[in-house]
Amino acid sequence: MSTLVIVESPTKAKTIRNYLPKDFIVEASMGHIRDLPSSAEEIPADYKQYDWARLGVNVENDFEPIYVIPKGKNKKVQELKKLLKGADELILATDEDREGESISWHLLQLLKPKVPIKRMVFHEITKEAIQKALSNCRDIDENLVHAQETRRILDRLVGYTLSPLLWKKIARGLSAGRVQSVAVRLLVQRERLRRAFNSASYWDLKALLNHEKNDFEAKLSTLAGQKLATGSDFDPNTGELIKGKKVTVLNEQEAIALKDRLEGKPWTVTDTDEKPTTRKPYAPFTTSTLQQEANRKLGLGAKDTMRIAQSLYENGYITYMRTDSVHLSDQAVAAARACVEQMYGKEYLSPKPRQYKTKSKGAQEAHEAIRPAGNTFRLPKETGLRDRELALYDLIWKRTVASQMAEARLTQIAVNIQVEDAVFRSSGKRIDFPGFFRAYVEGSDDPEAALENQEVILPNLKQGDRPNCKELDVVHHQTQPPARYTEASLVKTLETEGVGRPSTYASIISTIIDRGYAQLRSKALIPTFTAFAVVSLLEQNFEELVDTKFTSKMEQSLDEIATGQTPWLPYLKQFYLGDLGLQNQVKTRETEIDPSQAKAIYLENLDVQVKIGRFGAYLEAQRGDDLVKSSIPEELTPSDLHPEQVEMLLKQKIEGPKVLGHDPESEKPIYLLIGTYGPYVQLGDTPEGRAKKPKTASFPKGTLLEDIDLEMALSYLSLPRTLGEHPETGKPVKASLGRFGAYVVHDQGKDGKDYRSLKKEDDLLTISFERALELLAQPKRGRGRSAGSTKKPLRELGNHPDDEQPINIYDGPYGVYFKHGKTNVKLPEGETAESMSLDKALLLLKDKAPAKKKTTTRKKATTKKTTAKKTTTRRKKTEDS
């Protein structure tokens, strides 16, 4: 008797195989084997005559979905059917969430097994968990399937109904996904606040005092009995002083005068206060909090975090990584407490086992929190993991263990010191017992180092003491606009507002960036001008769809469908086909929306229009009788575009570029221009015809237009700098600026060029020959042909399950590709190094160079076997197309 077990991925199949009897055959479905059509090409011929076919959902017949086998998956389906013929039993062992339930349901519908069927679920891949799950199989949960299908259909209807409207009114290629659009609006709203923000200045005094040979700092807190203004007294959204605040706001002159008046005067401690306090450990990780903390501590994006966590789960290191529960099983609590006692001692254990309650809106998954797998937790150093996988496992291990540790006990200390009518305040903090701080401090990689930073020790001061003032300085403060969202803060806001599901946040953020709605710079998500145009159109015409409360309510309805409380069909009919349904709204508004207005963005303090064109954002302004248009550089963001920049761009278009001066050698003019990627300079005029173009020079990323002068222009036009001759070859070593930043290069003639990027501490214009040789002597980590067979991959996808050989992604002369052994496969259109997965790579390797006849047959078979049955599930991936 043999049993066929089907899971999603080869990695998961390989791990589970170790814990099942020998007569069990474990095979991967490679993710979803059926889905709604992703393109017109995939729509079966029988349906193409209908208007609703482009949606992939028959909205005229109870929202019946069209399910097709995606391109390249038919071979996998045939393999599974062949394996099933020789099996006596089928076990569907996909993930235990809604998406996993959906995959199992689709397998059941497509394979039509004639043998007994079981549904096996588990939240960790360990021997104990698999054996327990094997003896506790269940049927497919139809409610979960219904909820997933409804979500899939709903997202498809929103995405495929609104997106064509954006194509017609703004630009091709745009999308308006249900959750994606809300996320983009959050970014735009924050950017609008930054644009409207008026920075305010205020001043205070800071003193360096000494008592009994110990230095400490104190800041001015009150003057003449009135509280001095601090940052919290200003509105964080406007930058202005909050109305009704009775505080003293010092300007520079007043602060200097006060300093002069207080210098040399006696200082006296008027009162001291010590207040004991405690800090409780954080709850174990959920999907959302793991994404947030991995972003803060490890610099990982949501997408990378989920990819690495998926690998850790499938290889048996952690429990299931898609969960919004903070609950720990009894065995997990016992394992964590054992780690605490072993690593830190009994005094660091919490008196009683701790359990936590989920606070996020709409939490519905019945899993555990994310934790190390098993009855005992492997120490990070004992796992054999490396690099980012080790770092993420270490983070999960620390957070889980810390959750069962004792509270940290601290004492907050405050001392007031008076000098004339001014009172200065010094604050300190003493850690009386570190508790869970010993294992985990949020936002810090090293708990021991963080413990030192947590404490602020003050001298033993008491009332009447007279510390000596060593220094007294005036300090300038300026209110800052609201910070842009990072991936971490956006994830936190979406979860807090109950928008979407944590398991979808990574794909949502990735889509926002890929679709050109945001740029990711130094962790900040910066909305583009296109995002402004799209959000404005949606706000003016479909406000509910970008409202966080409405979207949160929609999530609740989908959850109620999952539990059977709300019928799914009436909900979809009302949302899409009702009098105020989406279909009617789009039909009505389509004729009312003026494309020229939809493409225009109105920004405060600018007397010009910003418009979205075929090649990006541009300025449009009336200057005399002429309508002047000028492209906006990609580096400029909506909140940073100010009148001076606008005038320079328009002036450059009308009058030509600004002349900074003349080159002392050639006497040619040096022009300052603004291009797509920011400012650059040009030596001499642009000739007509095919004559040689003049020399140009760009500047390091982030260089401000107003900082560029003649001296700076000449410095960058002189690049590359020849630093000297390499002692081994006699060939020149140069320093210059390229597409990827500043670098040094050893030009070896026929033997090629050897490049090294400059470090942060290096200055391109002053780097010495000795430092250049030092950099060139370091192992090469760059890309290019000279790296040869040892060149570093863009990404490591994992090992092939058949031969354990690595599958890595590289950047080659003909584009991005992945490699397995001697086989190279170019990435399909639409895929990137970031979006590619091991499962997709394995599928493409399997289909590498198929015979043409077989391909044709497979396509025909796919069309024939396409089903249009009513379903009950969808991928958890949102329809943010």
Short mmCIF file of C-alpha atoms in Angstrom, two decimals, residues 95 111 144 197 328 353 486 588 639 799 808 874:
data_model
loop_
_atom_site.label_atom_id
_atom_site.label_comp_id
_atom_site.label_asym_id
_atom_site.label_seq_id
_atom_site.Cartn_x
_atom_site.Cartn_y
_atom_site.Cartn_z
CA ASP A 95 -0.19 24.94 4.67
CA LEU A 111 -7.02 15.43 -9.77
CA LEU A 144 -11.97 28.58 4.69
CA PHE A 197 4.76 71.48 7.04
CA LEU A 328 2.54 29.81 22.52
CA PRO A 353 4.53 30.99 32.40
CA THR A 486 9.38 52.76 6.09
CA THR A 588 -20.95 56.55 -14.40
CA SER A 639 7.32 67.19 -1.06
CA ASN A 799 19.50 23.94 -3.60
CA ASN A 808 21.58 31.19 -7.99
CA ARG A 874 -8.15 32.02 -3.94
#
